Amino acid sequence: MQELIAENPELISNHLSNLLLIAREYGVPDDHNKGGRWSVDHLFVTADAVPVLVEVKRATDTRLRREVIGQIMDYAANGSVYWPPGGLRADFERNCVALDLDPETTLSEFIKDRDPDEFWRQVDANLVAGEVRLVIAADEIPLELARILEFMNEQMRAEVWGVELRYYEARAD
């Protein structure tokens, strides 16, 4: 599912906005002096410069309900404090080079006529302000988890989504 989401981010965007992949397995530190203690499955940004943290789980994973909520909240809380200004931009550029893509072309196709420096400044500002979208993607979202996500959306500045990506297998009869 992780590869599917990385290659087809529209699956989790609800077509509200395009998503630009910063990186997969993006490190999340828990201290200014440490490397990534954890890693979020995907880090994207929207065309409106909103960071999108995506955690992918299978319904068979018993951690899906309670643990995944704590996990994605850890990522958002620590990322907003410990990811340095300009860090997402630098990592996006490194990721593009690793994928044999031109970072400037990839970004300009994504943000169109917007100024790249202003876009990245807004990404950093949104991150610090807690203006983020948290997405839990799973092959099935249990009702208990859906209710937790609804509650969080009512109470928080950040958007919190649960996205079901059902798996279907063709059978030869």
XYZ file of N, CA and C in Angstrom, residues 15-141:
381
model
N -9.199 14.235 -3.858
C -9.213 15.147 -4.999
C -9.443 16.600 -4.591
N -9.200 16.927 -3.303
C -9.316 18.315 -2.855
C -8.099 19.123 -3.265
N -6.964 18.465 -3.319
C -5.750 19.139 -3.755
C -4.731 18.097 -4.170
N -3.846 18.510 -5.040
C -2.764 17.618 -5.441
C -1.772 17.502 -4.294
N -1.019 16.427 -4.306
C -0.004 16.223 -3.285
C 1.351 16.068 -3.942
N 2.353 16.681 -3.341
C 3.736 16.597 -3.792
C 4.501 15.782 -2.753
N 5.123 14.709 -3.186
C 5.863 13.849 -2.269
C 7.181 14.498 -1.875
N 7.354 14.684 -0.568
C 8.645 15.132 -0.039
C 9.552 13.915 0.060
N 9.065 12.873 0.741
C 9.847 11.634 0.870
C 8.998 10.555 1.518
N 9.423 9.328 1.314
C 8.864 8.180 2.019
C 9.758 7.889 3.216
N 9.172 7.292 4.252
C 9.912 6.948 5.476
C 10.719 8.154 5.954
N 10.008 9.263 6.161
C 10.632 10.533 6.511
C 10.922 10.569 8.006
N 12.168 10.813 8.363
C 12.597 10.791 9.753
C 11.962 11.885 10.601
N 11.555 11.492 11.801
C 10.958 12.427 12.755
C 11.785 12.374 14.039
N 12.521 13.448 14.343
C 13.326 13.465 15.571
C 12.463 13.778 16.789
N 13.001 13.472 17.960
C 12.319 13.853 19.193
C 13.175 14.804 20.027
N 14.227 15.343 19.389
C 15.124 16.260 20.085
C 15.928 17.001 19.025
N 16.315 18.222 19.324
C 17.111 18.988 18.359
C 18.429 18.307 18.007
N 18.977 17.543 18.908
C 20.298 16.962 18.702
C 20.274 15.538 18.181
N 19.110 15.027 17.826
C 19.020 13.629 17.408
C 18.536 13.522 15.975
N 18.888 12.408 15.369
C 18.349 12.089 14.050
C 16.915 11.625 14.202
N 16.372 11.038 13.194
C 14.995 10.580 13.249
C 14.809 9.420 14.210
N 14.017 9.633 15.253
C 13.681 8.545 16.175
C 12.630 7.646 15.548
N 11.709 8.282 14.823
C 10.636 7.561 14.150
C 10.696 7.928 12.673
N 9.822 7.319 11.900
C 9.675 7.774 10.511
C 8.213 7.651 10.099
N 7.714 8.735 9.524
C 6.355 8.744 8.998
C 6.409 8.091 7.621
N 5.401 7.289 7.292
C 5.430 6.517 6.054
C 5.582 7.398 4.815
N 4.842 8.507 4.761
C 4.945 9.452 3.644
C 4.816 10.862 4.191
N 5.572 11.757 3.605
C 5.392 13.180 3.873
C 5.157 13.860 2.532
N 4.008 14.499 2.415
C 3.620 15.236 1.218
C 3.401 16.698 1.609
N 3.228 17.558 0.620
C 2.678 18.902 0.825
C 1.600 19.116 -0.225
N 0.612 19.933 0.134
C -0.434 20.284 -0.821
C 0.015 21.497 -1.629
N -0.717 21.809 -2.673
C -0.419 23.001 -3.467
C -0.624 24.267 -2.642
N -1.392 24.160 -1.544
C -1.592 25.280 -0.619
C -0.537 25.304 0.476
N 0.522 24.512 0.317
C 1.673 24.496 1.228
C 1.366 23.881 2.593
N 0.405 22.987 2.648
C 0.070 22.305 3.900
C 0.800 20.965 3.939
N 1.627 20.739 4.963
C 2.275 19.427 5.099
C 1.232 18.336 5.390
N 1.420 17.189 4.759
C 0.505 16.054 4.930
C 1.329 14.852 5.371
N 1.057 14.379 6.581
C 1.752 13.220 7.145
C 0.848 12.008 6.989
N 1.381 10.957 6.401
C 0.567 9.776 6.111
C 1.162 8.554 6.793
N 0.333 7.873 7.544
C 0.711 6.611 8.171
C -0.178 5.520 7.581
N 0.437 4.432 7.156
C -0.277 3.343 6.485
C -0.291 2.125 7.396
N -1.470 1.547 7.560
C -1.625 0.343 8.377
C -2.563 -0.630 7.686
N -2.412 -1.887 8.024
C -3.356 -2.905 7.579
C -4.356 -3.136 8.707
N -5.576 -3.477 8.352
C -6.611 -3.712 9.354
C -6.231 -4.865 10.277
N -5.423 -5.785 9.783
C -5.003 -6.919 10.615
C -3.984 -6.496 11.672
N -3.432 -5.289 11.552
C -2.477 -4.777 12.537
C -3.271 -4.339 13.768
N -3.057 -4.998 14.870
C -3.818 -4.696 16.085
C -3.539 -3.292 16.613
N -2.491 -2.644 16.123
C -2.161 -1.286 16.553
C -2.986 -0.239 15.822
N -3.845 -0.676 14.910
C -4.528 0.272 14.035
C -5.306 1.332 14.795
N -6.016 0.970 15.824
C -6.891 1.955 16.439
C -6.164 2.899 17.382
N -5.720 2.438 18.484
C -5.168 3.356 19.490
C -3.733 3.761 19.213
N -2.916 2.814 18.876
C -1.502 3.132 18.723
C -1.242 4.049 17.543
N -1.975 3.873 16.462
C -1.728 4.706 15.287
C -2.078 6.167 15.564
N -3.056 6.411 16.423
C -3.405 7.792 16.787
C -2.225 8.434 17.522
N -1.687 7.739 18.513
C -0.534 8.262 19.239
C 0.665 8.430 18.337
N 0.833 7.482 17.442
C 1.975 7.506 16.519
C 1.920 8.749 15.625
N 0.799 8.985 14.986
C 0.732 10.113 14.051
C 0.742 11.450 14.799
N 0.229 11.461 16.029
C 0.304 12.679 16.836
C 1.749 12.956 17.252
N 2.511 11.905 17.600
C 3.944 12.066 17.871
C 4.647 12.708 16.681
N 4.357 12.198 15.500
C 5.013 12.704 14.290
C 4.696 14.178 14.073
N 3.417 14.534 14.195
C 3.011 15.922 13.953
C 3.597 16.855 15.014
N 3.504 16.451 16.273
C 3.982 17.305 17.363
C 5.489 17.510 17.289
N 6.235 16.451 17.052
C 7.693 16.558 17.014
C 8.193 17.136 15.692
N 7.567 16.772 14.584
C 7.966 17.340 13.297
C 7.794 18.842 13.264
N 6.696 19.323 13.841
C 6.447 20.766 13.815
C 7.468 21.538 14.646
N 8.100 20.876 15.596
C 9.095 21.530 16.440
C 10.516 21.287 15.941
N 10.819 20.072 15.516
C 12.205 19.703 15.249
C 12.613 19.646 13.776
N 11.659 19.664 12.842
C 12.078 19.760 11.442
C 12.526 21.195 11.202
N 13.753 21.403 10.781
C 14.267 22.775 10.655
C 13.663 23.510 9.462
N 13.557 24.836 9.554
C 13.105 25.620 8.406
C 13.983 25.308 7.192
N 13.343 25.092 6.079
C 14.069 24.756 4.857
C 14.385 23.276 4.728
N 14.158 22.523 5.778
C 14.485 21.095 5.755
C 13.628 20.296 4.792
N 12.338 20.576 4.744
C 11.462 19.849 3.835
C 11.837 20.139 2.384
N 12.187 21.391 2.117
C 12.605 21.755 0.760
C 13.876 21.000 0.366
N 14.847 20.995 1.250
C 16.108 20.305 0.951
C 15.874 18.810 0.755
N 15.025 18.227 1.572
C 14.762 16.793 1.447
C 13.949 16.476 0.202
N 13.032 17.377 -0.177
C 12.315 17.212 -1.439
C 13.307 17.197 -2.602
N 14.233 18.145 -2.589
C 15.214 18.233 -3.671
C 16.098 16.990 -3.706
N 16.538 16.507 -2.529
C 17.347 15.276 -2.473
C 16.563 14.079 -2.998
N 15.293 13.998 -2.611
C 14.454 12.888 -3.055
C 14.266 12.919 -4.571
N 14.063 14.110 -5.123
C 13.920 14.239 -6.585
C 15.172 13.736 -7.292
N 16.330 14.167 -6.815
C 17.589 13.744 -7.428
C 17.721 12.220 -7.358
N 17.364 11.632 -6.208
C 17.445 10.174 -6.053
C 16.500 9.456 -7.010
N 15.379 10.108 -7.356
C 14.413 9.516 -8.287
C 14.687 9.922 -9.744
N 15.826 10.594 -9.958
C 16.222 11.061 -11.283
C 15.225 12.062 -11.872
N 14.720 12.933 -10.993
C 13.815 14.003 -11.401
C 14.491 15.340 -11.159
N 14.162 16.336 -11.971
C 14.664 17.679 -11.750
C 13.784 18.363 -10.717
N 14.339 18.745 -9.564
C 13.517 19.347 -8.511
C 12.798 20.621 -8.943
N 13.489 21.487 -9.684
C 12.868 22.750 -10.092
C 11.691 22.518 -11.030
N 11.859 21.630 -11.985
C 10.773 21.330 -12.928
C 9.607 20.672 -12.208
N 9.903 19.706 -11.353
C 8.856 19.002 -10.613
C 8.054 19.974 -9.765
N 8.753 20.876 -9.072
C 8.065 21.848 -8.228
C 7.263 22.837 -9.058
N 7.832 23.364 -10.130
C 7.107 24.372 -10.924
C 5.865 23.773 -11.582
N 5.910 22.500 -11.967
C 4.714 21.847 -12.507
C 3.647 21.718 -11.431
N 4.076 21.578 -10.192
C 3.143 21.399 -9.083
C 2.534 22.720 -8.619
N 3.362 23.756 -8.455
C 2.857 25.028 -7.906
C 2.503 26.039 -8.984
N 2.714 25.681 -10.232
C 2.392 26.530 -11.388
C 3.172 27.841 -11.342
N 2.474 28.977 -11.305
C 3.127 30.290 -11.381
C 3.550 30.847 -10.029
N 3.353 30.097 -8.983
C 3.684 30.584 -7.637
C 5.202 30.647 -7.462
N 5.661 31.591 -6.657
C 7.080 31.737 -6.372
C 7.551 30.578 -5.489
N 8.575 29.823 -5.905
C 9.048 28.673 -5.120
C 9.501 29.036 -3.705
N 10.228 30.151 -3.574
C 10.695 30.546 -2.242
C 9.523 30.852 -1.315
N 8.522 31.540 -1.828
C 7.324 31.849 -1.027
C 6.576 30.561 -0.666
N 6.475 29.636 -1.602
C 5.814 28.352 -1.334
C 6.484 27.641 -0.163
N 7.805 27.519 -0.195
C 8.513 26.811 0.870
C 8.459 27.570 2.199
N 8.451 28.902 2.148
C 8.275 29.678 3.383
C 6.907 29.375 4.006
N 5.885 29.260 3.146
C 4.540 28.966 3.641
C 4.455 27.541 4.190
N 5.151 26.592 3.561
C 5.206 25.226 4.099
C 5.763 25.255 5.518
N 6.892 25.942 5.693
C 7.512 26.035 7.023
C 6.580 26.726 8.022
N 5.933 27.802 7.606
C 5.028 28.537 8.495
C 3.832 27.673 8.897
N 3.272 26.954 7.948
C 2.137 26.082 8.256
C 2.540 24.979 9.228
N 3.712 24.436 9.014
C 4.196 23.377 9.895
C 4.324 23.889 11.328
N 4.974 25.023 11.498
C 5.170 25.595 12.829
C 3.830 25.945 13.483
N 2.871 26.390 12.693
C 1.557 26.775 13.214
C 0.648 25.573 13.476
N 1.096 24.387 13.121
C 0.260 23.204 13.312
C -0.799 23.035 12.239
N -0.649 23.790 11.152
C -1.576 23.667 10.021
C -1.107 22.503 9.158
N -1.509 21.320 9.555
C -1.090 20.105 8.871
C -2.306 19.224 8.637
N -2.144 18.258 7.762
C -3.161 17.231 7.560
C -2.528 15.903 7.953
N -3.217 15.168 8.797
C -2.767 13.854 9.222
C -3.671 12.828 8.560
N -3.077 11.852 7.892
C -3.861 10.845 7.180
C -3.455 9.462 7.662
N -4.445 8.710 8.067
C -4.239 7.307 8.385
C -4.898 6.534 7.261
N -4.088 5.821 6.507
C -4.591 5.031 5.389
C -4.527 3.564 5.770
N -5.611 2.864 5.545
C -5.671 1.444 5.888
C -6.610 0.742 4.919
N -6.485 -0.554 4.868
C -7.388 -1.301 4.006
C -8.802 -1.333 4.586
N -8.916 -1.024 5.865
C -10.225 -0.881 6.498
C -10.078 0.019 7.723
N -10.964 0.990 7.846
C -10.970 1.879 9.002
C -12.091 1.393 9.928
